[in-house]
PDB file of C-alpha atoms and ligand atoms in Angstrom:
ATOM      1  CA  MET C 208      -0.509  20.146  10.388  1.00 53.00           C
ATOM      2  CA  PHE C 209       2.576  18.748   8.660  1.00 57.00           C
ATOM      3  CA  VAL C 210       4.035  15.613  10.252  1.00 57.00           C
ATOM      4  CA  PRO C 211       7.554  14.666   9.104  1.00 61.00           C
ATOM      5  CA  GLY C 212       8.822  11.123   8.670  1.00 63.00           C
ATOM      6  CA  ILE C 213      10.075   9.367  11.807  1.00 73.00           C
ATOM      7  CA  ALA C 214      13.197   7.222  11.689  1.00 72.00           C
ATOM      8  CA  ASN C 215      15.389   5.611  14.316  1.00 79.00           C
ATOM      9  CA  ARG C 216      17.477   2.467  14.579  1.00 76.00           C
ATOM     10  CA  VAL C 217      15.230   1.135  17.345  1.00 87.00           C
ATOM     11  CA  LEU C 218      12.266   1.192  14.957  1.00 86.00           C
ATOM     12  CA  ARG C 219      13.959  -1.373  12.741  1.00 82.00           C
ATOM     13  CA  PRO C 220      12.240  -4.767  12.959  1.00 83.00           C
ATOM     14  CA  MET C 221      14.069  -7.846  14.202  1.00 89.00           C
ATOM     15  CA  LEU C 222      12.068 -10.131  11.942  1.00 89.00           C
ATOM     16  CA  GLY C 223      10.111  -9.780   8.726  1.00 85.00           C
ATOM     17  CA  ILE C 224       7.487 -12.225   7.445  1.00 88.00           C
ATOM     18  CA  VAL C 225       6.999 -12.230   3.681  1.00 90.00           C
ATOM     19  CA  ASP C 226       3.721 -14.019   3.101  1.00 91.00           C
ATOM     20  CA  PRO C 227       2.281 -13.376  -0.372  1.00 86.00           C
ATOM     21  CA  LEU C 228      -1.170 -14.657   0.537  1.00 88.00           C
ATOM     22  CA  HIS C 229      -2.021 -11.528   2.479  1.00 85.00           C
ATOM     23  CA  ALA C 230      -1.256  -9.433  -0.625  1.00 86.00           C
ATOM     24  CA  LEU C 231      -4.023 -11.111  -2.615  1.00 90.00           C
ATOM     25  CA  THR C 232      -6.834  -9.074  -1.039  1.00 91.00           C
ATOM     26  CA  MET C 233      -5.362  -5.652  -1.787  1.00 92.00           C
ATOM     27  CA  PRO C 234      -7.702  -3.491  -3.892  1.00 94.00           C
ATOM     28  CA  GLU C 235      -6.313  -2.498  -7.284  1.00 96.00           C
ATOM     29  CA  ARG C 236      -5.312   1.041  -6.167  1.00 96.00           C
ATOM     30  CA  VAL C 237      -3.494  -0.279  -3.107  1.00 96.00           C
ATOM     31  CA  ALA C 238      -1.573  -2.714  -5.306  1.00 97.00           C
ATOM     32  CA  ALA C 239      -0.740   0.136  -7.711  1.00 98.00           C
ATOM     33  CA  ASN C 240       0.361   2.645  -5.080  1.00 98.00           C
ATOM     34  CA  SER C 241       2.363   0.168  -3.022  1.00 97.00           C
ATOM     35  CA  GLY C 242       3.946  -1.140  -6.234  1.00 98.00           C
ATOM     36  CA  PHE C 243       5.031   2.373  -7.216  1.00 98.00           C
ATOM     37  CA  ASP C 244       6.585   2.690  -3.779  1.00 98.00           C
ATOM     38  CA  VAL C 245       8.593  -0.477  -4.478  1.00 98.00           C
ATOM     39  CA  LEU C 246       9.591   0.897  -7.883  1.00 98.00           C
ATOM     40  CA  CYS C 247      10.787   4.174  -6.340  1.00 98.00           C
ATOM     41  CA  HIS C 248      12.613   2.390  -3.503  1.00 98.00           C
ATOM     42  CA  ALA C 249      14.564   0.430  -6.116  1.00 98.00           C
ATOM     43  CA  LEU C 250      15.226   3.395  -8.422  1.00 98.00           C
ATOM     44  CA  GLU C 251      16.151   5.847  -5.673  1.00 98.00           C
ATOM     45  CA  SER C 252      18.504   3.449  -3.892  1.00 98.00           C
ATOM     46  CA  TYR C 253      20.166   2.454  -7.182  1.00 98.00           C
ATOM     47  CA  THR C 254      20.699   6.108  -8.148  1.00 98.00           C
ATOM     48  CA  ALA C 255      21.538   7.379  -4.624  1.00 98.00           C
ATOM     49  CA  ILE C 256      24.877   9.093  -4.106  1.00 97.00           C
ATOM     50  CA  PRO C 257      27.645   6.438  -3.999  1.00 97.00           C
ATOM     51  CA  PHE C 258      28.586   5.364  -0.460  1.00 94.00           C
ATOM     52  CA  ASN C 259      32.166   6.567  -0.885  1.00 92.00           C
ATOM     53  CA  GLU C 260      31.109  10.061  -1.937  1.00 94.00           C
ATOM     54  CA  ARG C 261      28.667  10.718   0.917  1.00 91.00           C
ATOM     55  CA  THR C 262      29.747  13.362   3.452  1.00 85.00           C
ATOM     56  CA  PRO C 263      30.322  14.082   6.261  1.00 84.00           C
ATOM     57  CA  ARG C 264      32.283  10.927   7.010  1.00 85.00           C
ATOM     58  CA  PRO C 265      32.114  10.046  10.702  1.00 87.00           C
ATOM     59  CA  GLU C 266      35.376   9.141  12.422  1.00 90.00           C
ATOM     60  CA  ASN C 267      34.012   5.903  13.807  1.00 90.00           C
ATOM     61  CA  PRO C 268      32.104   3.512  11.475  1.00 84.00           C
ATOM     62  CA  ILE C 269      29.548   2.859  14.234  1.00 86.00           C
ATOM     63  CA  LEU C 270      28.438   6.467  13.830  1.00 86.00           C
ATOM     64  CA  ARG C 271      27.592   6.053  10.155  1.00 84.00           C
ATOM     65  CA  PRO C 272      23.871   6.548   9.459  1.00 84.00           C
ATOM     66  CA  ALA C 273      21.646   3.643   8.463  1.00 81.00           C
ATOM     67  CA  TYR C 274      21.472   5.035   4.938  1.00 89.00           C
ATOM     68  CA  GLN C 275      24.921   4.581   3.361  1.00 92.00           C
ATOM     69  CA  GLY C 276      24.346   5.665  -0.226  1.00 96.00           C
ATOM     70  CA  SER C 277      24.383   3.254  -3.165  1.00 97.00           C
ATOM     71  CA  ASN C 278      26.928   0.473  -2.798  1.00 96.00           C
ATOM     72  CA  PRO C 279      27.739  -2.813  -4.537  1.00 97.00           C
ATOM     73  CA  ILE C 280      25.593  -4.857  -2.170  1.00 96.00           C
ATOM     74  CA  SER C 281      22.487  -2.664  -2.142  1.00 97.00           C
ATOM     75  CA  ASP C 282      22.777  -2.426  -5.947  1.00 98.00           C
ATOM     76  CA  LEU C 283      22.107  -6.159  -6.255  1.00 98.00           C
ATOM     77  CA  TRP C 284      18.895  -5.951  -4.239  1.00 98.00           C
ATOM     78  CA  SER C 285      17.704  -2.781  -5.952  1.00 98.00           C
ATOM     79  CA  LEU C 286      18.347  -4.019  -9.487  1.00 98.00           C
ATOM     80  CA  HIS C 287      16.762  -7.393  -8.867  1.00 98.00           C
ATOM     81  CA  ALA C 288      13.677  -5.714  -7.397  1.00 98.00           C
ATOM     82  CA  LEU C 289      13.510  -3.503 -10.482  1.00 98.00           C
ATOM     83  CA  ARG C 290      13.597  -6.522 -12.798  1.00 98.00           C
ATOM     84  CA  ILE C 291      10.719  -8.146 -10.921  1.00 98.00           C
ATOM     85  CA  VAL C 292       8.722  -4.916 -11.025  1.00 98.00           C
ATOM     86  CA  ALA C 293       9.278  -4.681 -14.782  1.00 98.00           C
ATOM     87  CA  LYS C 294       7.975  -8.206 -15.276  1.00 98.00           C
ATOM     88  CA  TYR C 295       5.072  -8.421 -12.823  1.00 98.00           C
ATOM     89  CA  PHE C 296       3.860  -4.953 -11.737  1.00 98.00           C
ATOM     90  CA  ARG C 297       1.175  -4.416 -14.392  1.00 97.00           C
ATOM     91  CA  ARG C 298      -0.154  -7.963 -13.995  1.00 97.00           C
ATOM     92  CA  ALA C 299      -0.249  -7.689 -10.207  1.00 97.00           C
ATOM     93  CA  VAL C 300      -2.331  -4.507 -10.353  1.00 97.00           C
ATOM     94  CA  LYS C 301      -4.801  -5.573 -13.015  1.00 94.00           C
ATOM     95  CA  ASP C 302      -5.614  -9.045 -11.673  1.00 93.00           C
ATOM     96  CA  ASN C 303      -5.753  -9.664  -7.936  1.00 89.00           C
ATOM     97  CA  THR C 304      -6.189 -13.398  -8.551  1.00 92.00           C
ATOM     98  CA  ASP C 305      -2.787 -13.547 -10.274  1.00 94.00           C
ATOM     99  CA  LYS C 306      -0.999 -15.235  -7.410  1.00 94.00           C
ATOM    100  CA  GLU C 307       2.297 -15.455  -9.284  1.00 96.00           C
ATOM    101  CA  ALA C 308       2.416 -11.710 -10.013  1.00 96.00           C
ATOM    102  CA  ARG C 309       1.235 -10.596  -6.573  1.00 95.00           C
ATOM    103  CA  SER C 310       3.712 -12.959  -4.905  1.00 95.00           C
ATOM    104  CA  ALA C 311       6.518 -11.654  -7.097  1.00 97.00           C
ATOM    105  CA  MET C 312       5.701  -8.040  -6.258  1.00 97.00           C
ATOM    106  CA  HIS C 313       5.560  -8.881  -2.566  1.00 96.00           C
ATOM    107  CA  LEU C 314       9.021 -10.401  -2.807  1.00 96.00           C
ATOM    108  CA  ALA C 315      10.219  -7.395  -4.845  1.00 97.00           C
ATOM    109  CA  SER C 316       9.024  -5.189  -1.997  1.00 97.00           C
ATOM    110  CA  ALA C 317      11.216  -7.142   0.433  1.00 95.00           C
ATOM    111  CA  TYR C 318      14.196  -7.075  -1.964  1.00 97.00           C
ATOM    112  CA  ALA C 319      13.880  -3.330  -2.597  1.00 97.00           C
ATOM    113  CA  GLY C 320      13.445  -2.844   1.157  1.00 95.00           C
ATOM    114  CA  ILE C 321      16.815  -4.472   1.813  1.00 94.00           C
ATOM    115  CA  GLY C 322      18.317  -2.354  -0.975  1.00 95.00           C
ATOM    116  CA  PHE C 323      17.033   0.983   0.275  1.00 94.00           C
ATOM    117  CA  GLY C 324      17.400  -0.031   3.916  1.00 91.00           C
ATOM    118  CA  ASN C 325      21.144   0.032   3.254  1.00 93.00           C
ATOM    119  CA  ALA C 326      21.524   2.598   0.482  1.00 96.00           C
ATOM    120  CA  GLY C 327      18.666   4.961   1.331  1.00 95.00           C
ATOM    121  CA  VAL C 328      16.089   6.652  -0.840  1.00 96.00           C
ATOM    122  CA  HIS C 329      16.336  10.262  -1.967  1.00 97.00           C
ATOM    123  CA  LEU C 330      14.301  13.023  -3.565  1.00 98.00           C
ATOM    124  CA  CYS C 331      11.008  11.310  -4.454  1.00 98.00           C
ATOM    125  CA  HIS C 332      10.686  10.313  -0.817  1.00 96.00           C
ATOM    126  CA  GLY C 333      11.972  13.617   0.558  1.00 96.00           C
ATOM    127  CA  MET C 334       9.394  15.505  -1.509  1.00 97.00           C
ATOM    128  CA  SER C 335       6.619  13.019  -0.734  1.00 97.00           C
ATOM    129  CA  TYR C 336       6.342  13.947   2.944  1.00 95.00           C
ATOM    130  CA  PRO C 337       4.931  17.460   2.391  1.00 96.00           C
ATOM    131  CA  ILE C 338       2.745  16.165  -0.476  1.00 97.00           C
ATOM    132  CA  ALA C 339       1.106  13.692   1.899  1.00 96.00           C
ATOM    133  CA  GLY C 340       1.247  15.987   4.925  1.00 94.00           C
ATOM    134  CA  LEU C 341      -0.299  19.025   3.209  1.00 96.00           C
ATOM    135  CA  VAL C 342      -3.157  17.078   1.590  1.00 95.00           C
ATOM    136  CA  LYS C 343      -6.307  19.134   1.098  1.00 94.00           C
ATOM    137  CA  GLN C 344      -9.442  17.355  -0.052  1.00 93.00           C
ATOM    138  CA  TYR C 345      -8.010  14.463  -2.075  1.00 94.00           C
ATOM    139  CA  ARG C 346      -9.419  11.125  -1.021  1.00 91.00           C
ATOM    140  CA  ALA C 347      -7.552   8.093  -2.226  1.00 88.00           C
ATOM    141  CA  LYS C 348      -9.705   5.840  -4.354  1.00 85.00           C
ATOM    142  CA  GLN C 349     -10.458   2.373  -2.912  1.00 90.00           C
ATOM    143  CA  TYR C 350      -9.005   3.223   0.512  1.00 91.00           C
ATOM    144  CA  ALA C 351     -11.378   2.688   3.432  1.00 86.00           C
ATOM    145  CA  VAL C 352     -10.737   6.046   5.097  1.00 88.00           C
ATOM    146  CA  ASP C 353     -13.091   8.888   5.990  1.00 89.00           C
ATOM    147  CA  HIS C 354     -10.557  11.700   5.674  1.00 92.00           C
ATOM    148  CA  PRO C 355      -8.358  13.209   2.943  1.00 95.00           C
ATOM    149  CA  LEU C 356      -5.398  10.966   2.149  1.00 95.00           C
ATOM    150  CA  VAL C 357      -2.602  10.770  -0.426  1.00 96.00           C
ATOM    151  CA  PRO C 358      -1.276   7.198  -0.167  1.00 97.00           C
ATOM    152  CA  HIS C 359       2.479   6.983   0.361  1.00 96.00           C
ATOM    153  CA  GLY C 360       3.281   5.342  -2.969  1.00 97.00           C
ATOM    154  CA  LEU C 361       1.257   7.945  -4.856  1.00 98.00           C
ATOM    155  CA  SER C 362       2.896  10.844  -3.019  1.00 98.00           C
ATOM    156  CA  VAL C 363       6.272   9.356  -3.941  1.00 98.00           C
ATOM    157  CA  VAL C 364       5.762   8.527  -7.612  1.00 98.00           C
ATOM    158  CA  LEU C 365       4.127  11.778  -8.738  1.00 98.00           C
ATOM    159  CA  THR C 366       7.490  13.572  -8.640  1.00 98.00           C
ATOM    160  CA  ALA C 367       9.490  10.622  -9.993  1.00 98.00           C
ATOM    161  CA  PRO C 368       9.699  11.654 -13.689  1.00 98.00           C
ATOM    162  CA  ALA C 369      10.890  15.152 -12.732  1.00 98.00           C
ATOM    163  CA  VAL C 370      13.281  13.877 -10.055  1.00 98.00           C
ATOM    164  CA  PHE C 371      15.064  11.318 -12.226  1.00 98.00           C
ATOM    165  CA  GLN C 372      15.346  13.756 -15.107  1.00 98.00           C
ATOM    166  CA  PHE C 373      16.972  16.205 -12.670  1.00 98.00           C
ATOM    167  CA  CYS C 374      19.356  13.637 -11.165  1.00 98.00           C
ATOM    168  CA  ALA C 375      20.312  11.745 -14.335  1.00 98.00           C
ATOM    169  CA  PRO C 376      23.280  13.957 -15.362  1.00 98.00           C
ATOM    170  CA  MET C 377      25.118  12.822 -12.204  1.00 98.00           C
ATOM    171  CA  CYS C 378      25.004   9.117 -13.097  1.00 98.00           C
ATOM    172  CA  PRO C 379      23.485   8.754 -16.587  1.00 98.00           C
ATOM    173  CA  GLU C 380      24.579   5.127 -17.028  1.00 98.00           C
ATOM    174  CA  ARG C 381      22.505   4.023 -14.039  1.00 98.00           C
ATOM    175  CA  HIS C 382      19.456   5.934 -15.261  1.00 98.00           C
ATOM    176  CA  ILE C 383      19.781   4.420 -18.749  1.00 98.00           C
ATOM    177  CA  GLU C 384      20.236   0.929 -17.293  1.00 98.00           C
ATOM    178  CA  ALA C 385      17.111   1.363 -15.136  1.00 98.00           C
ATOM    179  CA  ALA C 386      15.108   2.648 -18.113  1.00 98.00           C
ATOM    180  CA  GLY C 387      16.184  -0.408 -20.120  1.00 98.00           C
ATOM    181  CA  ILE C 388      15.116  -2.786 -17.354  1.00 98.00           C
ATOM    182  CA  LEU C 389      11.741  -1.037 -17.238  1.00 98.00           C
ATOM    183  CA  GLY C 390      11.201  -1.602 -20.947  1.00 97.00           C
ATOM    184  CA  ALA C 391      12.661   1.407 -22.767  1.00 98.00           C
ATOM    185  CA  ASP C 392      14.664   0.901 -25.951  1.00 97.00           C
ATOM    186  CA  ILE C 393      18.132   2.070 -24.891  1.00 97.00           C
ATOM    187  CA  THR C 394      20.144   0.796 -27.845  1.00 95.00           C
ATOM    188  CA  SER C 395      21.242   4.243 -29.051  1.00 94.00           C
ATOM    189  CA  VAL C 396      20.412   6.480 -26.088  1.00 97.00           C
ATOM    190  CA  LYS C 397      22.925   9.254 -25.448  1.00 97.00           C
ATOM    191  CA  LYS C 398      24.029  10.019 -21.894  1.00 97.00           C
ATOM    192  CA  GLU C 399      22.474  13.479 -22.060  1.00 97.00           C
ATOM    193  CA  ASP C 400      19.065  11.885 -22.748  1.00 98.00           C
ATOM    194  CA  ALA C 401      19.258   9.447 -19.818  1.00 98.00           C
ATOM    195  CA  GLY C 402      16.832  11.369 -17.623  1.00 98.00           C
ATOM    196  CA  LEU C 403      14.335  11.936 -20.393  1.00 98.00           C
ATOM    197  CA  VAL C 404      14.270   8.247 -21.328  1.00 98.00           C
ATOM    198  CA  LEU C 405      13.749   7.120 -17.727  1.00 98.00           C
ATOM    199  CA  ALA C 406      11.107   9.811 -17.150  1.00 98.00           C
ATOM    200  CA  ASP C 407       9.252   8.708 -20.298  1.00 98.00           C
ATOM    201  CA  VAL C 408       9.137   5.040 -19.347  1.00 98.00           C
ATOM    202  CA  LEU C 409       7.989   5.972 -15.841  1.00 98.00           C
ATOM    203  CA  ARG C 410       5.198   8.150 -17.244  1.00 98.00           C
ATOM    204  CA  GLN C 411       4.165   5.268 -19.497  1.00 98.00           C
ATOM    205  CA  ILE C 412       3.891   2.834 -16.571  1.00 98.00           C
ATOM    206  CA  MET C 413       2.033   5.444 -14.518  1.00 98.00           C
ATOM    207  CA  HIS C 414      -0.371   6.101 -17.371  1.00 98.00           C
ATOM    208  CA  ASP C 415      -0.929   2.376 -17.960  1.00 97.00           C
ATOM    209  CA  LEU C 416      -1.769   1.944 -14.274  1.00 97.00           C
ATOM    210  CA  ASP C 417      -4.168   4.921 -14.099  1.00 96.00           C
ATOM    211  CA  VAL C 418      -2.085   7.151 -11.842  1.00 97.00           C
ATOM    212  CA  ASP C 419      -3.605  10.611 -11.299  1.00 96.00           C
ATOM    213  CA  ASP C 420      -2.279  13.215 -13.715  1.00 97.00           C
ATOM    214  CA  GLY C 421       0.179  14.995 -11.413  1.00 98.00           C
ATOM    215  CA  LEU C 422      -0.050  17.136  -8.291  1.00 98.00           C
ATOM    216  CA  ASN C 423      -2.753  19.297  -9.915  1.00 98.00           C
ATOM    217  CA  SER C 424      -5.098  16.354 -10.065  1.00 97.00           C
ATOM    218  CA  ILE C 425      -4.739  15.641  -6.340  1.00 97.00           C
ATOM    219  CA  GLY C 426      -5.540  19.219  -5.370  1.00 97.00           C
ATOM    220  CA  PHE C 427      -2.275  21.182  -5.441  1.00 98.00           C
ATOM    221  CA  THR C 428      -1.565  24.305  -7.504  1.00 98.00           C
ATOM    222  CA  SER C 429       1.557  26.381  -8.137  1.00 98.00           C
ATOM    223  CA  GLU C 430       0.545  28.543  -5.148  1.00 98.00           C
ATOM    224  CA  ASP C 431       1.292  25.579  -2.875  1.00 98.00           C
ATOM    225  CA  ILE C 432       4.890  25.214  -4.068  1.00 98.00           C
ATOM    226  CA  PRO C 433       6.509  27.426  -1.380  1.00 98.00           C
ATOM    227  CA  ALA C 434       4.866  25.301   1.336  1.00 97.00           C
ATOM    228  CA  LEU C 435       5.854  22.069  -0.436  1.00 98.00           C
ATOM    229  CA  VAL C 436       9.468  23.274  -0.716  1.00 97.00           C
ATOM    230  CA  LYS C 437       9.466  24.355   2.938  1.00 96.00           C
ATOM    231  CA  GLY C 438       8.265  20.882   3.917  1.00 95.00           C
ATOM    232  CA  THR C 439      11.030  19.223   1.872  1.00 96.00           C
ATOM    233  CA  LEU C 440      13.969  21.249   3.183  1.00 94.00           C
ATOM    234  CA  PRO C 441      14.143  19.526   6.616  1.00 91.00           C
ATOM    235  CA  GLN C 442      14.199  16.044   5.035  1.00 91.00           C
ATOM    236  CA  HIS C 443      18.000  15.909   4.956  1.00 88.00           C
ATOM    237  CA  ARG C 444      17.994  12.276   5.998  1.00 86.00           C
ATOM    238  CA  VAL C 445      16.966  11.422   2.446  1.00 92.00           C
ATOM    239  CA  THR C 446      17.432  14.530   0.285  1.00 94.00           C
ATOM    240  CA  LYS C 447      21.189  14.533   0.951  1.00 93.00           C
ATOM    241  CA  LEU C 448      21.356  11.072  -0.577  1.00 95.00           C
ATOM    242  CA  ALA C 449      20.288  12.404  -3.964  1.00 97.00           C
ATOM    243  CA  PRO C 450      23.171  12.246  -6.436  1.00 97.00           C
ATOM    244  CA  ARG C 451      22.606  15.928  -7.250  1.00 97.00           C
ATOM    245  CA  PRO C 452      22.389  18.637  -4.558  1.00 96.00           C
ATOM    246  CA  GLN C 453      19.257  20.782  -4.721  1.00 97.00           C
ATOM    247  CA  THR C 454      18.615  24.476  -4.101  1.00 97.00           C
ATOM    248  CA  GLU C 455      15.200  25.777  -3.039  1.00 97.00           C
ATOM    249  CA  GLU C 456      14.747  26.916  -6.649  1.00 98.00           C
ATOM    250  CA  ASP C 457      15.509  23.391  -7.880  1.00 98.00           C
ATOM    251  CA  LEU C 458      12.889  21.926  -5.538  1.00 98.00           C
ATOM    252  CA  ALA C 459      10.334  24.510  -6.673  1.00 98.00           C
ATOM    253  CA  MET C 460      11.062  23.603 -10.309  1.00 98.00           C
ATOM    254  CA  LEU C 461      10.633  19.881  -9.557  1.00 98.00           C
ATOM    255  CA  PHE C 462       7.270  20.446  -7.856  1.00 98.00           C
ATOM    256  CA  GLU C 463       6.176  22.633 -10.776  1.00 98.00           C
ATOM    257  CA  LYS C 464       7.115  19.919 -13.286  1.00 98.00           C
ATOM    258  CA  ALA C 465       5.197  17.358 -11.221  1.00 98.00           C
ATOM    259  CA  MET C 466       1.961  19.392 -11.403  1.00 98.00           C
ATOM    260  CA  LYS C 467       1.006  17.668 -14.669  1.00 98.00           C
ATOM    261  CA  LEU C 468       2.437  14.430 -16.047  1.00 97.00           C
ATOM    262  CA  TYR C 469       0.799  13.451 -19.313  1.00 95.00           C
TER     263      TYR C 469
HETATM  264 FE1  LIG N 701       8.449   4.415   0.397  1.00 59.80          FE
END
């Protein structure tokens, strides 16, 4: 059974407690997957469609959705989260006694949360719901569960290289800037290579942190693509925030590219 994401204003918390000490006991895979979720929150909200280009525009501002598209205020939170991820993510995963790195990532999670809570995420998240919902036999490593499970952060990041390569032509400067923050050499990168450069640096981080080699390695094949596309189509809440509109054929191509990463 495929269960879609659930969102409503009344589900929004009144108070958040950011206490890094409780992040110290996360197993390595949990730190990796949740960190990739933070990374994608920051990247997707920074590259989301600009707030003044999003349609339809409601007549009354109170009717605007929670997700506004990228805007000057969410950009600050998203970019700062990205800088912290670039500096501390690898350390936080590899050494659970590294209090400085785990604390920094925990704070980055809160920062990116404020960023995407206002801007919204887009395609990686929209495509992640059917990946997680249609899981077959894959059992997440180091998760204490007795049933098949694709952790959220893993289901999100596996499509990230393909997604950002697809979206980059709409706002190449932002994709190049993000790639530079994440460690790519962007000194002479052309706009037309923005997506490739960001996809490459993402694949490098994923490889360094032992992420499974694409959807194939978690049990999906090309035969599953129609079902994965069908599960993505209703996710308008997020997919319409992508800077580039997608056809069913585009989504099928993105899932196909995400089958193998390295
Ligand atoms: Fe997420």
